XYZ file of C-alpha atoms in Angstrom:
442
model
C -32.313 78.449 97.299
C -29.510 76.586 98.927
C -25.612 78.660 99.163
C -24.609 75.980 97.419
C -27.578 76.984 93.945
C -27.296 80.484 94.378
C -23.768 80.729 94.437
C -23.180 78.361 91.118
C -26.516 80.558 89.610
C -24.592 83.994 90.642
C -21.447 82.554 88.591
C -23.288 81.355 85.759
C -24.847 84.575 85.666
C -21.723 85.976 85.429
C -19.742 84.273 82.869
C -23.060 84.119 80.803
C -23.460 88.065 80.543
C -19.085 88.156 80.555
C -19.084 85.746 77.703
C -20.666 87.933 75.435
C -18.562 90.850 75.940
C -15.464 88.839 75.408
C -16.877 87.498 72.430
C -16.713 91.155 70.792
C -13.572 91.606 72.289
C -12.224 88.958 70.085
C -13.895 89.723 66.798
C -14.746 93.078 66.496
C -11.338 95.081 66.287
C -10.817 92.534 63.461
C -13.967 93.770 61.612
C -12.918 97.452 62.619
C -9.383 96.502 60.499
C -10.895 95.457 57.889
C -13.089 98.525 57.743
C -10.273 100.736 58.114
C -8.069 98.794 55.884
C -10.857 99.191 52.892
C -11.158 103.120 53.777
C -6.848 103.331 53.060
C -6.689 101.439 50.074
C -10.357 103.252 48.469
C -10.471 106.475 50.772
C -14.027 106.176 50.337
C -15.184 108.259 53.565
C -17.889 105.349 54.046
C -15.583 103.227 55.108
C -13.855 105.846 57.769
C -17.232 106.727 59.511
C -17.584 102.945 59.437
C -14.627 102.251 61.148
C -14.898 104.960 63.393
C -18.617 103.624 64.373
C -17.375 99.479 64.974
C -14.055 102.108 67.077
C -16.737 103.313 69.562
C -18.774 99.526 70.112
C -15.166 97.911 70.754
C -14.661 100.585 72.959
C -18.573 100.297 74.807
C -18.305 96.277 74.792
C -14.619 96.852 76.160
C -15.567 98.945 79.125
C -18.281 97.095 80.400
C -16.337 93.707 79.734
C -13.898 95.071 82.608
C -16.027 95.724 84.711
C -18.189 92.551 84.744
C -14.674 91.043 83.967
C -13.883 92.261 87.279
C -16.559 91.091 88.927
C -15.676 87.285 87.343
C -12.279 87.650 89.365
C -13.602 88.960 92.910
C -16.443 86.042 92.464
C -13.291 83.214 92.375
C -11.994 84.382 95.917
C -15.300 85.536 97.570
C -17.553 82.358 96.127
C -15.469 79.765 95.669
C -12.229 79.500 98.451
C -11.476 76.609 98.530
C -10.859 76.009 94.553
C -8.765 79.482 94.950
C -6.758 77.904 97.741
C -5.862 74.724 95.881
C -5.857 75.698 91.929
C -4.350 79.424 92.790
C -0.923 78.355 92.929
C -1.363 75.982 89.976
C -3.038 78.017 87.389
C -1.760 81.408 88.627
C 0.153 81.776 85.580
C -2.711 82.130 82.827
C -4.331 84.442 84.428
C -1.387 86.439 85.340
C -0.783 86.522 81.272
C -4.279 87.806 80.890
C -3.900 90.536 82.738
C -0.984 91.474 81.003
C -2.770 90.939 77.583
C -5.694 92.823 78.757
C -3.658 96.393 79.718
C -2.076 95.910 76.440
C -4.901 96.262 74.743
C -6.425 99.121 76.962
C -3.472 101.085 76.061
C -3.942 100.129 72.205
C -7.750 101.277 72.540
C -6.679 104.125 73.575
C -4.220 104.731 70.960
C -6.884 103.615 67.711
C -9.258 105.743 68.962
C -7.079 109.304 69.397
C -4.817 108.103 66.937
C -6.993 110.072 63.533
C -4.534 111.932 62.471
C -2.261 111.817 65.310
C -0.028 108.795 64.131
C 1.215 108.045 60.348
C -1.572 105.637 58.967
C 0.190 102.768 58.494
C 1.443 102.787 62.606
C -2.501 103.969 63.391
C -3.876 100.481 61.241
C -1.707 98.399 62.907
C -2.843 99.858 66.568
C -6.248 98.152 65.952
C -4.597 95.023 64.682
C -2.776 94.830 68.533
C -6.285 95.424 69.752
C -7.694 92.241 68.063
C -4.223 90.318 68.996
C -4.339 91.409 72.841
C -8.224 90.360 72.671
C -7.538 86.563 71.661
C -4.732 86.614 73.457
C -6.567 87.507 76.604
C -9.347 85.160 75.845
C -6.665 82.175 75.223
C -5.763 82.442 78.833
C -8.283 82.235 80.121
C -9.487 79.384 78.227
C -5.899 77.721 79.470
C -7.277 78.012 82.799
C -10.739 76.871 82.012
C -9.372 74.009 80.582
C -7.138 72.770 83.484
C -10.638 72.774 85.549
C -11.539 70.187 82.732
C -8.160 68.249 82.009
C -5.633 68.904 85.801
C -2.820 68.992 84.899
C 0.482 70.466 86.362
C 0.675 68.828 89.774
C 0.600 65.595 91.770
C -1.915 65.446 94.392
C -1.128 64.682 97.843
C -3.786 64.287 100.716
C -6.004 66.748 99.385
C -3.171 68.919 98.788
C -1.114 69.802 95.211
C 2.865 69.484 95.479
C 5.091 69.191 92.702
C 3.653 71.950 91.068
C 4.585 72.251 87.064
C 2.179 75.649 86.086
C 3.723 75.547 82.680
C 2.308 71.911 82.293
C -1.016 73.113 83.895
C -1.302 76.155 81.499
C -0.622 74.625 78.598
C -3.099 71.147 79.844
C -4.955 68.772 77.279
C -7.691 70.669 77.220
C -6.662 74.333 76.707
C -5.860 74.413 72.602
C -8.766 72.464 71.660
C -11.177 74.609 73.940
C -9.210 77.851 73.379
C -9.510 77.342 69.196
C -13.133 76.655 69.197
C -14.345 79.499 71.192
C -11.936 82.061 69.784
C -13.540 80.065 66.131
C -17.190 80.869 68.032
C -16.348 84.475 68.812
C -15.401 85.485 64.984
C -18.825 83.875 63.743
C -21.071 84.828 66.417
C -19.699 88.136 66.520
C -19.624 88.159 62.641
C -23.534 87.249 62.380
C -24.502 89.683 64.635
C -23.139 92.471 62.700
C -24.351 91.490 59.373
C -27.503 91.220 61.146
C -27.543 94.716 62.026
C -26.639 96.282 58.768
C -28.864 93.928 57.394
C -31.467 95.553 59.096
C -29.941 99.018 58.757
C -29.537 98.279 54.834
C -33.444 97.691 54.752
C -34.753 100.716 56.628
C -32.103 103.153 55.039
C -30.180 101.354 51.833
C -26.929 103.154 52.315
C -24.258 101.027 50.558
C -21.930 101.848 53.704
C -24.830 99.220 55.289
C -24.135 96.869 52.396
C -20.093 96.895 52.484
C -20.129 96.880 56.295
C -22.604 93.472 55.808
C -20.297 91.788 53.771
C -17.327 92.656 56.157
C -19.191 91.230 58.855
C -20.745 87.437 57.371
C -17.702 87.137 55.295
C -15.926 86.382 58.197
C -18.850 85.421 60.444
C -19.188 82.757 57.493
C -15.401 81.334 57.518
C -15.912 80.900 60.886
C -18.916 78.670 60.835
C -17.703 76.685 58.019
C -14.788 75.824 60.067
C -16.073 75.656 63.491
C -17.390 71.796 62.639
C -13.956 70.634 62.320
C -12.769 72.163 65.746
C -16.192 70.697 67.031
C -14.969 67.173 66.499
C -11.555 67.690 67.255
C -12.654 69.037 70.899
C -15.883 66.341 71.226
C -12.796 63.798 70.777
C -11.069 64.905 73.863
C -13.853 65.410 76.136
C -14.119 61.379 75.018
C -11.071 60.863 76.135
C -10.508 63.023 79.557
C -14.685 63.472 80.551
C -16.489 60.469 78.941
C -19.524 61.380 81.695
C -19.926 64.435 80.339
C -20.089 62.900 77.092
C -22.557 60.277 77.784
C -24.453 63.584 79.095
C -23.764 65.575 76.129
C -24.733 62.576 74.106
C -27.952 61.588 76.375
C -26.239 58.123 76.168
C -27.097 55.727 79.538
C -25.778 52.248 77.890
C -22.311 51.327 77.430
C -21.999 49.583 73.837
C -19.821 49.367 71.082
C -21.079 51.397 67.459
C -23.196 53.764 69.836
C -25.420 55.828 67.857
C -25.663 59.570 67.444
C -28.983 60.919 68.853
C -30.592 64.009 67.407
C -32.769 65.800 69.792
C -34.355 63.539 72.348
C -35.249 64.334 75.683
C -33.058 62.390 78.126
C -35.683 61.145 81.223
C -32.775 59.855 84.325
C -35.832 57.752 86.103
C -36.141 55.780 82.965
C -32.076 56.372 81.854
C -33.052 56.511 78.170
C -33.785 59.079 75.537
C -37.101 59.748 74.410
C -37.813 61.365 71.465
C -34.429 61.267 69.462
C -33.537 60.306 65.823
C -30.675 57.968 66.043
C -28.214 57.758 63.310
C -26.629 54.447 64.158
C -22.830 54.278 64.955
C -22.423 57.791 64.199
C -21.063 58.657 67.829
C -18.566 56.060 68.082
C -17.278 57.342 65.074
C -17.493 60.623 65.888
C -15.913 60.098 69.513
C -12.786 57.717 68.469
C -13.145 57.403 64.667
C -13.644 53.923 64.699
C -18.126 52.903 63.634
C -17.378 50.141 66.332
C -15.528 51.546 69.465
C -16.840 51.641 72.785
C -18.754 54.501 74.285
C -19.367 54.382 77.821
C -22.708 55.115 78.925
C -24.346 57.017 81.839
C -25.002 54.054 83.832
C -21.190 52.612 84.229
C -20.460 56.102 86.849
C -21.884 56.336 90.248
C -25.078 58.371 90.092
C -23.729 60.881 92.559
C -20.906 61.595 89.751
C -23.314 62.274 86.730
C -24.075 65.912 85.806
C -27.178 67.565 84.999
C -27.821 65.553 82.406
C -30.946 67.221 80.797
C -29.379 70.282 81.026
C -26.537 69.387 79.727
C -27.601 67.380 76.780
C -30.299 70.086 75.801
C -27.467 73.090 75.269
C -25.385 70.662 73.398
C -28.461 70.322 71.186
C -28.290 73.830 71.279
C -25.238 74.905 70.086
C -25.059 71.541 67.441
C -28.448 72.320 66.135
C -27.176 76.375 65.637
C -23.743 75.625 64.768
C -25.661 73.610 61.589
C -27.531 75.813 60.159
C -25.064 78.755 60.489
C -22.845 76.743 57.968
C -25.232 76.110 55.733
C -26.068 79.325 55.481
C -23.074 80.421 55.478
C -21.947 78.147 52.202
C -25.076 79.742 50.418
C -24.220 83.148 51.061
C -20.280 82.744 50.143
C -21.755 81.221 47.190
C -23.653 84.677 46.284
C -21.109 86.816 47.049
C -18.682 85.079 44.725
C -20.975 84.006 41.737
C -24.569 86.507 42.486
C -23.767 89.371 44.633
C -27.276 90.911 43.706
C -28.587 88.264 45.838
C -26.854 89.256 48.546
C -29.096 92.558 48.926
C -32.643 90.482 48.545
C -34.911 91.747 51.122
C -35.633 87.441 51.779
C -31.876 87.055 52.382
C -31.116 90.656 54.592
C -34.111 89.470 56.923
C -32.924 85.434 57.249
C -29.745 87.621 57.722
C -31.557 89.630 60.700
C -33.238 86.740 62.179
C -29.558 84.770 62.313
C -27.894 87.994 64.187
C -28.438 86.671 67.677
C -28.076 82.801 67.160
C -24.192 82.333 67.290
C -23.990 84.493 70.881
C -26.841 81.584 71.911
C -24.642 79.071 70.597
C -21.851 80.548 72.879
C -24.087 80.902 75.773
C -25.304 76.895 74.786
C -21.284 75.736 74.876
C -20.427 77.192 78.331
C -23.166 75.845 79.647
C -21.930 72.022 78.370
C -19.031 72.984 79.442
C -19.662 74.275 82.934
C -22.633 71.981 83.855
C -21.310 69.076 82.233
C -18.596 69.303 84.759
C -20.820 68.601 87.800
C -20.219 68.128 90.625
C -16.157 68.753 89.990
C -15.000 72.320 89.846
C -11.536 70.817 89.604
C -12.375 67.806 87.103
C -11.113 64.356 89.793
C -10.032 65.993 92.295
C -12.511 68.634 94.257
C -16.068 68.988 93.795
C -18.382 71.945 93.398
C -19.588 71.574 97.032
C -16.283 71.874 98.868
C -15.079 74.659 97.264
C -18.276 76.867 98.183
C -17.696 79.426 100.646
C -18.950 78.927 104.563
C -20.575 82.695 103.964
C -24.714 82.433 104.765
C -26.720 84.366 102.437
C -25.183 83.848 99.120
C -28.950 84.572 97.890
C -28.673 88.266 98.377
C -25.282 88.388 96.440
C -26.542 86.704 93.696
C -29.864 88.782 93.506
C -27.593 91.828 93.461
C -25.660 90.802 90.798
C -28.879 90.235 88.720
C -29.539 93.771 89.401
C -26.311 94.947 88.566
C -26.287 93.243 85.258
C -29.623 94.440 83.913
C -28.733 97.515 84.626
C -25.657 97.001 82.439
C -27.609 95.643 79.856
C -29.437 98.779 79.708
C -26.836 101.253 79.435
C -25.117 98.984 76.654
C -28.244 98.734 74.465
C -28.779 102.980 74.746
C -24.942 102.820 74.058
C -25.260 100.799 70.820
C -28.018 102.428 70.072
C -26.820 105.817 70.436
C -24.201 104.753 68.277
C -26.035 103.598 65.502
C -27.988 106.858 65.255
C -24.923 108.870 65.171
C -23.350 106.904 62.193
C -26.840 107.414 60.242
C -25.934 111.411 61.048
C -22.379 111.211 59.798
C -23.982 108.989 57.156
C -26.381 111.835 56.170
C -29.270 109.432 56.735
C -32.721 110.806 57.985
C -33.680 110.514 61.713
C -36.917 109.272 62.087
C -37.753 108.223 65.380
C -40.098 105.493 64.282
C -38.033 103.550 62.647
C -34.899 103.489 64.702
C -33.892 99.789 65.890
């Protein structure tokens, strides 16, 4: 394994691990606040138990997310000093704002966890809402920095050195809003479905009504996000078509420049023959989706130098996974919302509950696939069009050993989180007065 591949693999592992905790930190506090609001309105003790259980889950994911996020910040400097030398003065502001939002989130988590019976009920509830708002802000500011890597702005490039730096223009680059909104919606979508699936499994086993209520809260949030996500994705894809035509071509497995370009469903790109095999083409759909014109010209990979191509197969497959899962989740969301509205009894049918269980990891998989598209699709650039990833790499040898070390650490953290969440589920069942059969625990 080369040092470049080891460094990229370590960064991919860290990002892939951390992004799950970031998504939970964005969406889960709002689920917690909805459950808390229901308790304040109904005074049903089950909602209080659910709120406390979800708040402890938020704390677990926040703590581990803080560890993995700190590791990422160190990795930027240790693995990619060439990037930080150029990018640090330009995108330092969104990282500093992210730090401020992170500290606010930590403060409000503490207030909420220890505020029961110590704060006025309305203030206590608002502290939970502020956890979510701070999490959204923290995530958005980080996405601003990543958007800048895909759409550099706020500087002039003078012989390899940035001059005339405008931090505001860099932070609010052309990709920031689209990527930020898409990620935030994806977080609500993935986390909503994940927790709906967990409580569907618990309801199948113990039939307690609080799991039914938890399912409804989580599914409603996830379903609304899943239905509006295609709109966000379409707008983001149109921006990619304008700013990063090579990435679009790799995402779609599109090799030949043509007007009225077809949209390819599925397929496996073959970079040797320069065609995508086994795909189902939809005539002129790519031109319309990318530019709003059925006859618009879409550039293919063959129009660009071969050394500037991203890894086409990985980018295309990851994009197809993301789109496929998103479409499935939107369809299931429409059905589930219709049942909640017109036929609520169907929401407790065993077949539907089992479907929710099967759907629970898909949103998280889609998030991972989306980040593969974003990061792998930008290669070979770390700052698109200005600085290549290989040129930003540290000269330090032996990166493969730190990659192995980080892999071991993340495996250990995953096991710790699993045990903590499993313990929280057990505690929730005890608080609800449910029997604890070790053979049936999730």
